Coordinates of C-alpha atoms in Angstrom, one line a residue:
Chain A
M1 CA 28.3 19.0 22.8
I2 CA 26.5 21.5 20.6
S3 CA 28.7 20.4 17.7
D4 CA 27.5 16.9 18.2
Y5 CA 23.9 18.0 17.7
D6 CA 22.0 15.7 15.4
P7 CA 18.5 16.7 14.4
N8 CA 17.4 13.1 14.6
D9 CA 18.3 13.2 18.3
H10 CA 15.6 15.8 18.7
H11 CA 13.0 13.2 18.0
K12 CA 14.8 10.7 20.3
L13 CA 14.7 13.3 23.1
Q14 CA 10.9 13.8 22.6
G15 CA 10.5 10.1 22.7
D16 CA 12.5 10.0 26.0
L17 CA 10.3 12.8 27.4
S18 CA 7.1 11.0 26.6
R19 CA 8.3 8.1 28.6
L20 CA 8.3 10.3 31.7
Y21 CA 4.7 11.0 32.0
R22 CA 1.5 9.3 31.0
W23 CA -0.1 12.3 29.4
P24 CA -3.9 12.3 29.6
K25 CA -5.6 12.9 26.3
E26 CA -7.1 16.3 27.3
N27 CA -3.5 17.6 28.0
N28 CA -2.5 17.0 24.4
M29 CA -1.0 20.3 23.3
N30 CA -2.2 19.9 19.7
A31 CA -5.8 19.8 20.8
A32 CA -7.8 23.0 21.4
S33 CA -5.6 24.5 24.1
K34 CA -6.5 26.8 26.9
V35 CA -3.1 28.4 26.6
P36 CA -3.4 31.6 24.5
S37 CA -1.3 31.6 21.4
K38 CA 0.0 35.1 22.1
S39 CA 1.1 36.6 25.4
V40 CA -1.6 38.4 27.3
W41 CA -0.6 41.2 29.7
K42 CA -2.9 42.9 32.1
T43 CA -1.8 45.4 34.7
V44 CA -3.3 44.9 38.1
P45 CA -3.9 48.1 40.1
K46 CA -1.8 48.4 43.2
S47 CA -3.9 47.4 46.2
D48 CA -4.5 50.3 48.6
D49 CA -2.9 48.8 51.6
Y50 CA 0.3 47.8 49.9
Q51 CA 3.4 49.1 51.7
T52 CA 6.9 48.9 50.2
P53 CA 8.8 46.5 52.5
E54 CA 11.8 47.6 54.5
L55 CA 14.8 45.5 53.6
S56 CA 17.3 45.5 56.4
D57 CA 21.0 45.1 55.7
E58 CA 20.9 41.8 57.5
L59 CA 18.1 40.5 55.3
L60 CA 19.8 41.6 52.1
R61 CA 23.0 39.8 53.1
Y62 CA 21.0 36.7 53.9
I63 CA 19.2 36.8 50.5
E64 CA 22.5 37.4 48.7
R65 CA 24.0 34.4 50.4
T66 CA 21.2 32.0 49.8
S67 CA 20.7 33.1 46.2
L68 CA 24.5 33.4 45.5
V69 CA 23.7 36.6 43.6
K70 CA 25.3 39.8 44.6
F71 CA 22.8 42.6 43.9
S72 CA 23.0 45.1 46.8
N73 CA 23.4 48.4 45.1
E74 CA 20.6 51.0 44.6
D75 CA 19.4 49.5 41.3
G76 CA 19.5 46.0 42.6
I77 CA 17.5 46.9 45.7
K78 CA 14.9 48.8 43.7
Q79 CA 14.5 45.8 41.4
L80 CA 14.0 43.5 44.3
Q81 CA 11.4 45.8 45.8
D82 CA 9.5 45.9 42.5
A83 CA 9.7 42.1 42.3
I84 CA 8.3 41.8 45.8
E85 CA 5.5 44.2 44.9
F86 CA 4.7 42.3 41.7
A87 CA 4.6 39.0 43.5
S88 CA 2.5 40.2 46.4
Q89 CA -0.3 40.9 44.0
I90 CA -1.0 37.2 44.0
G91 CA -2.2 37.7 47.6
D92 CA -5.2 39.7 46.2
V93 CA -6.6 36.7 44.5
D94 CA -9.5 35.2 46.4
T95 CA -8.7 31.5 47.0
D96 CA -11.3 30.7 49.7
G97 CA -12.4 27.1 49.3
V98 CA -9.8 26.3 46.6
E99 CA -7.6 23.3 47.2
P100 CA -3.9 24.2 46.9
L101 CA -2.1 22.9 43.8
Y102 CA 1.5 21.9 44.4
S103 CA 2.4 20.6 40.9
L104 CA 0.8 20.4 37.5
H105 CA 1.6 16.7 37.5
E106 CA 0.0 15.9 40.8
T107 CA -2.8 13.9 39.3
E108 CA -0.3 11.9 37.1
V109 CA 1.6 8.7 38.0
A110 CA 5.4 8.6 38.0
Y111 CA 6.8 6.4 35.2
L112 CA 8.8 3.5 36.6
R113 CA 11.8 2.4 34.6
E114 CA 13.4 -1.0 34.9
D115 CA 16.6 -1.2 36.9
E116 CA 19.2 -1.4 34.1
V117 CA 22.5 0.3 33.6
T118 CA 22.2 2.2 30.3
E119 CA 24.5 5.2 30.5
G120 CA 27.2 6.9 32.6
D121 CA 30.6 6.1 31.2
R122 CA 31.3 9.7 29.9
R123 CA 34.0 11.0 32.2
E124 CA 36.1 12.5 29.5
E125 CA 33.2 14.4 27.9
L126 CA 31.9 15.6 31.3
L127 CA 35.2 16.8 32.6
S128 CA 35.8 18.7 29.3
Q129 CA 32.8 20.9 30.3
A130 CA 34.4 21.7 33.7
A131 CA 36.5 24.8 34.2
I132 CA 39.1 22.9 36.1
S133 CA 39.6 19.1 36.4
V134 CA 42.3 17.2 38.2
E135 CA 44.3 14.3 36.7
E136 CA 41.5 13.7 34.2
L137 CA 39.6 12.0 37.0
Y138 CA 38.0 14.6 39.2
F139 CA 36.1 17.8 39.1
S140 CA 37.9 20.5 41.2
A141 CA 36.1 22.9 43.5
P142 CA 37.1 25.4 46.1
P143 CA 37.2 23.9 49.6
G144 CA 33.8 24.1 51.3
N145 CA 31.4 27.0 50.8
V146 CA 32.9 30.4 49.7
P147 CA 31.8 32.9 52.2
L148 CA 30.4 36.2 50.7
D149 CA 32.0 39.4 51.9
Q150 CA 30.1 40.2 55.0
T151 CA 31.4 43.8 55.4
G152 CA 30.5 45.3 52.1
D153 CA 28.7 48.7 52.2
L154 CA 25.2 47.6 51.1
G155 CA 23.2 50.0 49.0
K156 CA 25.9 52.5 48.8
T157 CA 27.9 51.3 45.8
K158 CA 26.6 52.0 42.3
Chain B
M1 CA 22.9 16.8 89.3
R2 CA 24.8 14.8 86.7
Q3 CA 22.6 11.8 87.5
T4 CA 19.4 13.7 87.0
L5 CA 20.4 14.8 83.5
A6 CA 19.0 12.4 80.8
A7 CA 20.1 12.1 77.2
V8 CA 17.5 12.1 74.4
I9 CA 18.7 10.7 71.1
G10 CA 17.1 10.3 67.7
L11 CA 18.7 8.8 64.6
E12 CA 18.6 9.3 60.8
I13 CA 19.8 6.2 59.0
H14 CA 20.8 6.6 55.4
A15 CA 20.6 3.3 53.6
Q16 CA 21.8 3.0 50.0
I17 CA 19.4 0.9 48.0
N18 CA 21.2 -2.1 46.4
S19 CA 19.9 -1.3 42.9
K20 CA 22.1 -1.8 39.8
S21 CA 21.3 1.7 38.5
K22 CA 20.7 5.1 40.2
L23 CA 17.4 6.4 41.5
F24 CA 16.7 8.7 38.5
S25 CA 19.3 7.8 35.9
G26 CA 20.7 4.7 34.2
A27 CA 24.2 5.2 35.5
S28 CA 25.8 2.3 37.5
T29 CA 25.9 2.2 41.3
E30 CA 28.9 -0.2 41.4
Y31 CA 31.0 0.5 44.5
G32 CA 34.7 1.3 43.9
S33 CA 34.4 2.2 40.2
S34 CA 37.0 4.6 38.8
P35 CA 36.1 8.3 39.7
N36 CA 33.4 9.9 37.6
S37 CA 33.0 6.9 35.4
C38 CA 29.4 6.2 36.6
V39 CA 27.8 9.6 35.9
S40 CA 25.0 10.3 33.5
Y41 CA 24.2 13.8 32.1
F42 CA 21.4 14.0 34.7
D43 CA 23.7 13.1 37.6
A44 CA 26.0 15.9 36.5
A45 CA 22.9 18.2 36.4
L46 CA 23.4 19.2 32.7
P47 CA 20.6 21.6 31.6
G48 CA 17.7 19.9 29.9
T49 CA 18.0 16.5 31.6
L50 CA 15.1 15.0 33.5
P51 CA 14.7 12.4 36.3
V52 CA 13.2 8.9 35.4
L53 CA 12.3 7.0 38.5
N54 CA 13.8 3.5 39.1
K55 CA 11.1 0.8 39.8
Y56 CA 13.5 -1.3 41.9
C57 CA 14.1 1.6 44.3
V58 CA 10.4 2.2 44.8
K59 CA 9.9 -1.6 45.4
A60 CA 12.9 -1.6 47.9
V61 CA 11.7 1.3 50.0
V62 CA 8.1 -0.2 50.1
K63 CA 9.6 -3.6 51.1
T64 CA 11.6 -1.9 53.9
A65 CA 8.7 0.1 55.1
L66 CA 6.5 -3.0 55.4
A67 CA 9.3 -4.9 57.2
F68 CA 9.4 -2.2 59.8
G69 CA 5.6 -2.0 60.2
C70 CA 5.2 1.5 58.7
H71 CA 2.1 2.9 57.1
V72 CA 2.8 3.0 53.4
N73 CA 1.3 6.1 51.7
K74 CA -0.5 5.2 48.4
V75 CA 0.4 8.6 47.0
S76 CA 3.8 10.2 47.9
T77 CA 5.5 13.1 46.3
F78 CA 9.0 14.5 45.7
D79 CA 10.4 17.8 46.8
R80 CA 13.6 19.8 46.2
K81 CA 15.8 20.6 49.1
H82 CA 18.2 23.4 48.2
Y83 CA 21.8 23.7 49.3
F84 CA 24.9 24.8 47.5
Y85 CA 27.7 22.3 47.7
A86 CA 30.1 21.0 45.0
D87 CA 29.1 17.4 45.5
M88 CA 25.4 18.3 44.7
P89 CA 25.7 19.7 41.2
A90 CA 22.0 20.6 40.7
G91 CA 22.1 22.9 43.8
Y92 CA 19.3 20.8 45.3
Q93 CA 18.6 17.3 46.4
I94 CA 15.4 15.5 45.3
T95 CA 13.9 14.1 48.5
Q96 CA 10.5 13.6 50.0
Y97 CA 9.5 16.3 52.5
R98 CA 5.7 17.0 52.5
K99 CA 4.5 13.5 51.8
P100 CA 7.1 10.7 52.3
I101 CA 6.4 7.2 51.1
A102 CA 6.1 5.7 54.6
V103 CA 5.3 7.0 58.1
G104 CA 5.2 5.5 61.6
G105 CA 6.3 1.9 62.4
E106 CA 8.5 0.5 65.1
I107 CA 11.5 -1.8 65.4
D108 CA 12.2 -4.4 68.1
Y109 CA 15.8 -4.9 69.0
I110 CA 17.8 -6.9 71.6
I111 CA 20.6 -5.5 73.7
Y112 CA 23.0 -8.2 74.9
V113 CA 26.8 -8.2 75.1
R114 CA 28.2 -11.2 76.8
G115 CA 30.2 -10.2 79.8
R116 CA 28.7 -6.7 80.0
H117 CA 25.0 -7.6 80.5
K118 CA 23.6 -10.2 82.9
K119 CA 20.4 -10.4 80.9
A120 CA 19.2 -9.7 77.4
L121 CA 17.0 -6.6 77.2
F122 CA 14.2 -6.4 74.7
H123 CA 13.7 -2.8 73.4
K124 CA 11.5 -1.1 70.9
A125 CA 12.0 2.2 69.0
R126 CA 9.4 4.1 67.0
L127 CA 10.0 5.3 63.5
H128 CA 9.0 8.8 62.4
Q129 CA 9.1 8.2 58.6
I130 CA 11.0 6.7 55.7
Q131 CA 11.7 8.8 52.6
L132 CA 13.3 8.1 49.2
E133 CA 16.0 10.5 48.1
Q134 CA 19.2 11.0 46.1
D135 CA 22.7 10.4 47.6
S136 CA 25.3 13.2 47.0
G137 CA 28.7 12.9 45.3
K138 CA 31.9 12.6 47.3
S139 CA 34.4 15.3 48.0
L140 CA 38.0 14.5 48.7
H141 CA 39.7 17.4 50.5
D142 CA 43.1 18.2 49.1
A143 CA 44.4 20.4 51.8
V144 CA 47.8 20.9 50.2
N145 CA 46.4 22.6 47.1
N146 CA 43.4 24.1 49.0
R147 CA 40.7 22.5 46.9
S148 CA 38.1 19.7 46.9
L149 CA 38.2 16.9 44.4
V150 CA 34.7 15.9 43.4
D151 CA 33.7 12.4 42.4
L152 CA 30.0 12.2 41.2
N153 CA 29.8 8.3 41.1
R154 CA 27.8 8.3 44.3
A155 CA 25.6 11.3 43.2
G156 CA 22.1 10.1 42.6
I157 CA 22.2 6.6 44.1
G158 CA 18.9 5.9 45.8
L159 CA 18.8 6.3 49.5
M160 CA 16.2 5.3 52.1
E161 CA 16.4 7.8 54.9
I162 CA 15.0 6.1 58.0
V163 CA 14.1 8.7 60.7
T164 CA 13.4 7.5 64.2
K165 CA 11.6 9.2 67.1
P166 CA 13.9 10.3 69.9
D167 CA 13.6 6.9 71.6
F168 CA 17.2 6.3 72.7
T169 CA 19.0 7.3 75.9
N170 CA 22.6 6.1 75.2
G171 CA 25.0 5.0 72.5
E172 CA 24.7 1.3 73.2
Q173 CA 20.9 1.4 72.5
A174 CA 21.5 3.3 69.3
A175 CA 24.2 1.0 68.1
A176 CA 22.1 -2.2 68.9
F177 CA 19.2 -0.6 67.0
V178 CA 21.3 0.3 63.9
R179 CA 22.6 -3.3 63.9
E180 CA 19.0 -4.6 63.9
V181 CA 18.1 -2.3 61.0
Q182 CA 21.3 -3.5 59.1
Q183 CA 20.4 -7.1 59.6
T184 CA 16.8 -6.6 58.5
L185 CA 17.9 -4.7 55.4
R186 CA 20.2 -7.6 54.5
L187 CA 17.5 -10.2 55.2
I188 CA 15.0 -8.5 52.9
N189 CA 17.8 -7.7 50.4
T190 CA 17.2 -3.9 49.9
C191 CA 20.7 -2.7 51.1
T192 CA 24.0 -4.4 51.5
G193 CA 24.4 -2.8 55.0
K194 CA 28.1 -2.4 54.4
M195 CA 28.9 0.5 56.7
E196 CA 32.6 0.3 55.7
Q197 CA 31.6 1.2 52.1
G198 CA 29.2 3.9 53.2
A199 CA 26.1 1.9 52.2
L200 CA 24.7 2.6 55.7
R201 CA 25.5 5.9 57.4
V202 CA 24.0 7.3 60.6
D203 CA 23.4 10.8 61.8
A204 CA 22.5 11.2 65.5
N205 CA 20.6 14.0 67.1
V206 CA 21.6 14.4 70.7
S207 CA 20.4 16.6 73.5
V208 CA 20.2 16.4 77.3
H209 CA 17.5 17.6 79.7
I210 CA 16.1 17.0 83.2
P211 CA 13.3 14.4 82.7
G212 CA 9.9 16.1 82.8
E213 CA 11.3 19.4 81.5
P214 CA 11.4 20.4 77.7
Y215 CA 14.1 18.8 75.6
G216 CA 17.5 20.7 75.5
V217 CA 19.1 22.2 72.5
R218 CA 20.3 19.4 70.2
T219 CA 23.4 18.9 68.2
E220 CA 23.7 16.7 65.1
V221 CA 26.6 14.3 64.8
K222 CA 26.9 13.4 61.2
N223 CA 28.2 10.5 59.0
L224 CA 28.8 7.8 61.6
N225 CA 30.0 4.9 59.5
S226 CA 30.5 2.0 61.9
L227 CA 28.5 0.6 64.8
K228 CA 31.4 1.4 67.1
A229 CA 31.4 5.0 66.0
V230 CA 27.7 5.3 66.6
Q231 CA 28.1 4.2 70.2
Q232 CA 31.3 6.1 71.0
A233 CA 30.2 9.4 69.3
I234 CA 26.9 9.4 71.1
D235 CA 28.3 8.6 74.5
Y236 CA 31.0 11.3 74.0
E237 CA 28.5 13.9 72.9
V238 CA 26.2 13.2 75.8
E239 CA 29.0 13.6 78.3
R240 CA 30.2 16.8 76.6
Q241 CA 26.7 18.3 76.7
K242 CA 26.2 17.3 80.4
N243 CA 29.5 19.0 81.3
L244 CA 28.4 22.2 79.5
V245 CA 25.1 22.2 81.3
L246 CA 26.7 21.5 84.7
N247 CA 29.0 24.4 84.1
G248 CA 26.2 26.7 83.2
V249 CA 27.2 26.9 79.5
K250 CA 24.5 26.8 76.9
V251 CA 24.6 24.0 74.3
E252 CA 24.7 25.5 70.8
N253 CA 22.7 24.0 68.0
E254 CA 25.5 22.9 65.6
T255 CA 26.6 20.1 63.3
M256 CA 29.4 17.9 64.6
S257 CA 31.5 15.2 63.1
F258 CA 33.1 12.3 64.9
D259 CA 36.9 12.1 65.1
T260 CA 37.5 8.3 65.2
T261 CA 41.2 8.6 66.1
N262 CA 40.7 10.8 69.2
R263 CA 37.2 9.5 69.9
C264 CA 35.6 12.9 70.3
T265 CA 33.0 15.0 68.5
V266 CA 34.2 18.2 66.8
P267 CA 32.1 21.1 65.3
M268 CA 32.1 21.0 61.4
R269 CA 34.1 23.7 59.7
D270 CA 31.3 25.5 57.9
K271 CA 29.2 26.0 60.9
E272 CA 25.8 27.0 59.5
R273 CA 23.2 29.0 61.3
L274 CA 19.7 27.7 60.8
Q275 CA 19.8 26.6 57.1
D276 CA 17.1 27.7 54.7
Y277 CA 16.5 24.8 52.4
R278 CA 13.8 26.5 50.4
F279 CA 11.8 23.3 50.0
M280 CA 9.6 23.3 46.9
A281 CA 7.5 20.6 45.1
E282 CA 9.7 18.8 42.5
P283 CA 8.1 20.0 39.2
N284 CA 9.6 17.3 37.0
L285 CA 8.2 14.2 38.8
P286 CA 4.6 13.2 39.2
P287 CA 3.7 11.4 42.5
I288 CA 4.6 7.8 43.2
V289 CA 1.3 5.9 43.2
L290 CA 0.9 2.5 44.8
Q291 CA -2.1 0.1 44.8
E292 CA -3.5 -1.8 47.7
G293 CA -4.5 -5.0 45.9
H294 CA -3.6 -6.4 42.5
S295 CA -1.5 -4.1 40.4
T296 CA -3.2 -2.9 37.2
S297 CA -0.3 -0.9 35.7
P298 CA 3.5 -1.5 35.6
H299 CA 3.8 2.0 37.0
M300 CA 1.7 1.4 40.0
L301 CA 3.2 -1.3 42.3
S302 CA 1.0 -3.3 44.5
I303 CA 1.7 -3.1 48.3
E304 CA 0.2 -6.5 48.9
E305 CA 2.3 -8.1 46.2
I306 CA 5.4 -6.7 47.7
R307 CA 4.3 -7.8 51.2
A308 CA 3.9 -11.3 49.9
Q309 CA 7.6 -11.3 48.9
L310 CA 8.8 -10.7 52.4
P311 CA 10.7 -13.5 54.1
E312 CA 10.1 -14.4 57.8
L313 CA 11.0 -11.3 59.7
R314 CA 13.4 -11.2 62.6
P315 CA 10.9 -10.6 65.5
L316 CA 9.1 -13.8 64.4
T317 CA 12.4 -15.7 64.3
V318 CA 13.1 -14.5 67.8
Q319 CA 9.8 -15.9 69.0
R320 CA 10.4 -19.2 67.2
L321 CA 13.8 -19.6 68.8
L322 CA 12.5 -18.8 72.3
G323 CA 9.8 -21.4 71.6
Y324 CA 12.5 -24.0 71.0
G325 CA 13.6 -23.5 74.5
L326 CA 16.6 -21.3 74.0
S327 CA 17.3 -18.5 76.5
A328 CA 16.9 -14.9 75.6
E329 CA 20.6 -14.4 75.9
H330 CA 21.3 -17.2 73.4
V331 CA 18.7 -15.9 71.0
G332 CA 20.3 -12.4 71.3
I333 CA 23.7 -13.8 70.3
L334 CA 22.3 -15.9 67.5
M335 CA 20.4 -12.9 66.0
E336 CA 23.4 -10.6 66.4
L337 CA 25.9 -12.9 64.7
G338 CA 23.4 -14.0 62.0
L339 CA 23.7 -17.7 63.1
H340 CA 20.0 -18.1 63.6
S341 CA 19.1 -19.2 60.1
T342 CA 21.8 -21.9 60.2
L343 CA 20.5 -23.2 63.5
I344 CA 16.9 -23.2 62.3
E345 CA 18.0 -25.1 59.1
M346 CA 19.9 -27.6 61.2
L347 CA 16.9 -28.2 63.4
S348 CA 14.7 -28.7 60.4
L349 CA 17.2 -31.3 58.9
S350 CA 17.6 -33.2 62.2
S351 CA 15.0 -35.9 63.1
S352 CA 15.0 -34.9 66.8
E353 CA 12.5 -32.6 68.4
P354 CA 13.8 -29.0 68.3
E355 CA 13.1 -28.5 72.0
T356 CA 15.4 -31.4 73.0
V357 CA 18.4 -30.6 70.8
S358 CA 18.3 -26.8 70.3
K359 CA 20.6 -26.1 73.2
S360 CA 23.1 -28.7 72.1
M361 CA 23.1 -27.3 68.6
Y362 CA 23.5 -23.8 69.9
G363 CA 26.5 -24.9 71.9
F364 CA 28.0 -26.7 68.9
L365 CA 27.5 -23.7 66.6
Y366 CA 28.7 -21.1 69.2
D367 CA 31.8 -23.0 70.2
N368 CA 32.9 -24.0 66.7
V369 CA 31.8 -21.1 64.6
L370 CA 32.6 -18.2 66.9
K371 CA 36.1 -19.5 67.7
L372 CA 36.9 -20.5 64.1
A373 CA 35.7 -17.3 62.6
G374 CA 38.0 -15.5 65.1
D375 CA 40.9 -17.8 64.2
L376 CA 40.4 -17.4 60.5
K377 CA 39.6 -13.6 60.8
I378 CA 36.4 -13.8 58.9
T379 CA 32.8 -13.1 59.9
E380 CA 30.6 -15.9 61.3
E381 CA 28.3 -15.5 58.4
D382 CA 31.1 -15.9 55.9
L383 CA 32.4 -18.9 57.7
L384 CA 29.0 -20.6 57.5
R385 CA 28.8 -19.8 53.8
K386 CA 31.7 -22.3 53.3
V387 CA 29.8 -25.3 54.6
L388 CA 26.6 -27.2 53.9
V389 CA 24.1 -27.3 56.7
K390 CA 23.6 -31.0 56.2
D391 CA 27.3 -31.6 56.9
L392 CA 27.0 -29.5 60.0
V393 CA 24.1 -31.6 61.2
E394 CA 26.1 -34.7 60.6
L395 CA 29.1 -33.3 62.5
W396 CA 26.9 -32.1 65.3
S397 CA 25.1 -35.5 65.6
A398 CA 28.5 -37.2 65.8
V399 CA 29.2 -35.0 68.8
F400 CA 25.7 -35.3 70.3
S401 CA 25.8 -39.1 70.2
G402 CA 29.3 -39.1 71.7
Q403 CA 31.1 -40.5 68.7
I404 CA 33.6 -37.6 68.6
T405 CA 34.3 -34.8 71.0
L406 CA 33.4 -31.2 70.5
L407 CA 37.1 -30.5 70.4
S408 CA 37.8 -32.9 67.5
S409 CA 34.7 -31.6 65.7
R410 CA 36.3 -28.2 65.8
A411 CA 39.6 -29.5 64.5
A412 CA 37.7 -31.2 61.7
F413 CA 35.6 -28.1 61.1
K414 CA 38.7 -25.9 60.9
K415 CA 40.6 -28.2 58.5
C416 CA 37.5 -28.4 56.3
C417 CA 36.8 -24.7 56.3
K418 CA 40.2 -24.0 54.8
K419 CA 39.0 -25.8 51.7
R420 CA 37.0 -23.2 49.9
D421 CA 34.2 -25.0 48.1
K422 CA 31.4 -26.9 49.7
K423 CA 31.9 -30.1 47.8
S424 CA 35.3 -30.8 49.2
F425 CA 34.0 -30.0 52.7
S426 CA 31.6 -33.0 52.4
L427 CA 34.4 -35.2 51.2
L428 CA 36.7 -34.2 54.0
L429 CA 34.0 -34.5 56.5
N430 CA 33.4 -38.1 55.5
A431 CA 37.1 -38.7 55.9
V432 CA 37.0 -37.3 59.4
M433 CA 33.9 -39.3 60.3
T434 CA 35.5 -42.5 59.2
L435 CA 38.9 -41.9 60.8
S436 CA 37.7 -40.5 64.1
Y437 CA 35.0 -43.0 64.7
N438 CA 36.2 -43.3 68.2
R439 CA 37.2 -40.4 70.3
I440 CA 40.8 -39.7 69.4
E441 CA 43.0 -36.7 69.7
P442 CA 42.4 -34.0 67.2
S443 CA 46.0 -34.1 66.1
D444 CA 45.5 -37.8 65.3
A445 CA 42.4 -36.9 63.3
I446 CA 44.3 -34.3 61.3
R447 CA 47.2 -36.7 60.7
G448 CA 44.8 -39.3 59.6
L449 CA 43.0 -36.8 57.4
Q450 CA 46.3 -35.8 55.8
S451 CA 47.2 -39.4 54.9
Y452 CA 43.6 -40.0 53.7
L453 CA 44.0 -36.9 51.4
H454 CA 47.2 -38.2 50.0
S455 CA 45.5 -41.4 49.1
V456 CA 42.6 -39.8 47.3
M457 CA 44.1 -36.8 45.7

C-alpha cells in the first residue's frame, strides 16, 4: 500500500480526521500551545519508601501471556522492574481534590456520520497483506489461542 | 434436597443493529455477502485507521432503551476490552464499560404454551444495562488442516448488548423473555431478530443455590442461537449443576457451549481462568452526548425526538386486547405469533363494537392462519403479509353472519394465499364470495373458483 501513496491523500486524510472531532478553538495546535517545542526531561528523585517489587514466576508467566511478549530473562526482568519503578513515581503526585481525567476528549462530542455504505470491497488488497490466506477468500489463523510454554525456566536463560 | 435447590439465571442478549453500514466504518453489514468482501481498513485494524460513529446505531440503541423503560444516560463513553483472538484483529473490542448508554428498565412478558399451561402467566424481568459495542468476525474451524478460517464481514457490526438482572429460574422463562425482546426489536425496527442468521444471540449465566443463601458459582453458556436452544441449554445446565451439588462436587466457573445435537452443555476448549480484559478508556472516541429536548446539533440526538418516533409498545397492546374482552391466554397467543396487529386492524375496519366481535375474530384468525401457516410451512406473520386486512374482514364477516362456514372460509383462504400478490387475493376472494353465497362444500367452492378463473384469465 505504501507504493500507492499519493501526497494528495495526505490532505484527504487530514480532512477525514477533522470530521472526527469538533475541535474547540483553544485546542488549535497552531495557536500559542502549552506543549513545549522541545522535549523536557526531569529526573524525579526516588521516593524513600520505594521497594523493588518481587515478581513471582507465576506473575511473570501471567504477564507474558496477557502481553503476548516473551521477556523472562535477566535483562527482561530488570527492564520490567525499572519500568514499574518509573511508573510508580506517578503515585507521588498529590491529586487530592482533582477530578480524574479519563480521556483528553471527554469534554468533546462524538461526530455522528450518516448510515451509508462507502467502503469495504477490498478483499484482494487486504488478503495480500496477510501471511497466509485461504482460497483467496479467508484469512488463516492457528486454531484457538496458542498457549505459551508453561514450563520454561524463567529468569535463567540469557 | 433436589427440590430445595433453586436456579438463578441472568441473560446477555446480543442484538445486531439493522443499520446499512457498520458501527464505526462505512463497510456494508449485508448478511450472506462473500467472505471478507465487507471489510474496511478500520475493520481489519490497519494501523492509522480511526473509528467514526454511525448515527443510525446511536439512534437505534436509544430507541431500544426507551422501549424497555431504561434510563438513558445523556453522556456515555466507550472503552476497550482486550482479548487476543483471530476474529478480533485489533486485539480489543470497543464497548461501553464504565458508562453505558442506558441502565435499568424492565420488560413484561407472558408465558403461555397451549397444552402445557392452564393459565397465561404475566412475568417481569429487570434489565441491568444496555451497551453499544462492536461485533467480532467469524471463525470457521478447519479441523482437517488444523487452522481457523477468518471472515471479517461481521467484524464491527453494531451490537446492542442487553444485560438482565438474574431474574429467571428456568429455561422456559428465559426463552419467553427472549421472544418478547425479539418481537419488540422487530416492532421498533432496530434489529431483524433473525436468530438463525446470528442477528440475535444469547449468553446465559446459570447458577444454583438454596434460597436464602448466597448465589452459587455460575457458568456461562454462550452463543445460544434459537429460542429452543435457550430453553434446552439452560434446563440442561441447571440439572447438571444440581447433580454436581447433590454429589458434593463443586461447580467450576467456566464457559460452556451448547451441543444442539446431543442437547447438552460442554465446556469450551480454551478454558480460561478469570480473564483480565484490561479495560481502558477508548482514546479515539469522544463521548456520545444526547439532549433531553430539541436537538441543537446533528451530532447530539434528542431523546424526546426519538421517543416520539416509538410505535405503540407491546405492553400497551396487551392491555388494549384484554380491554376488548379477550382472555389472557388468547392475548398470549396473539402476541407470541404476532397476530395482534392484524386483529386490531380488523377491529378498526369492522363497524361492530370490538367487545362483541373480538372473540369471533380471534377464532377466525387462529383457526385459519395457524392451520394454513402450518400447511404452507411459513410463519403466521409471513402468511398475513400475503393478504389485505380489509379482505380478511370481508371473509370474516361472511363467516360471522353465517353466509359461509369457517371451513369454507379456510378453503378459500388457502386457495387465495397460494396466489402471491395482494391484488389477486382480492379478486379471488370476490369470486369465492359470489360462488359460495350459500353454505356449500369447500370442494364445490374450489371447483367453482377454478371454473371462474378459467373464465376471467
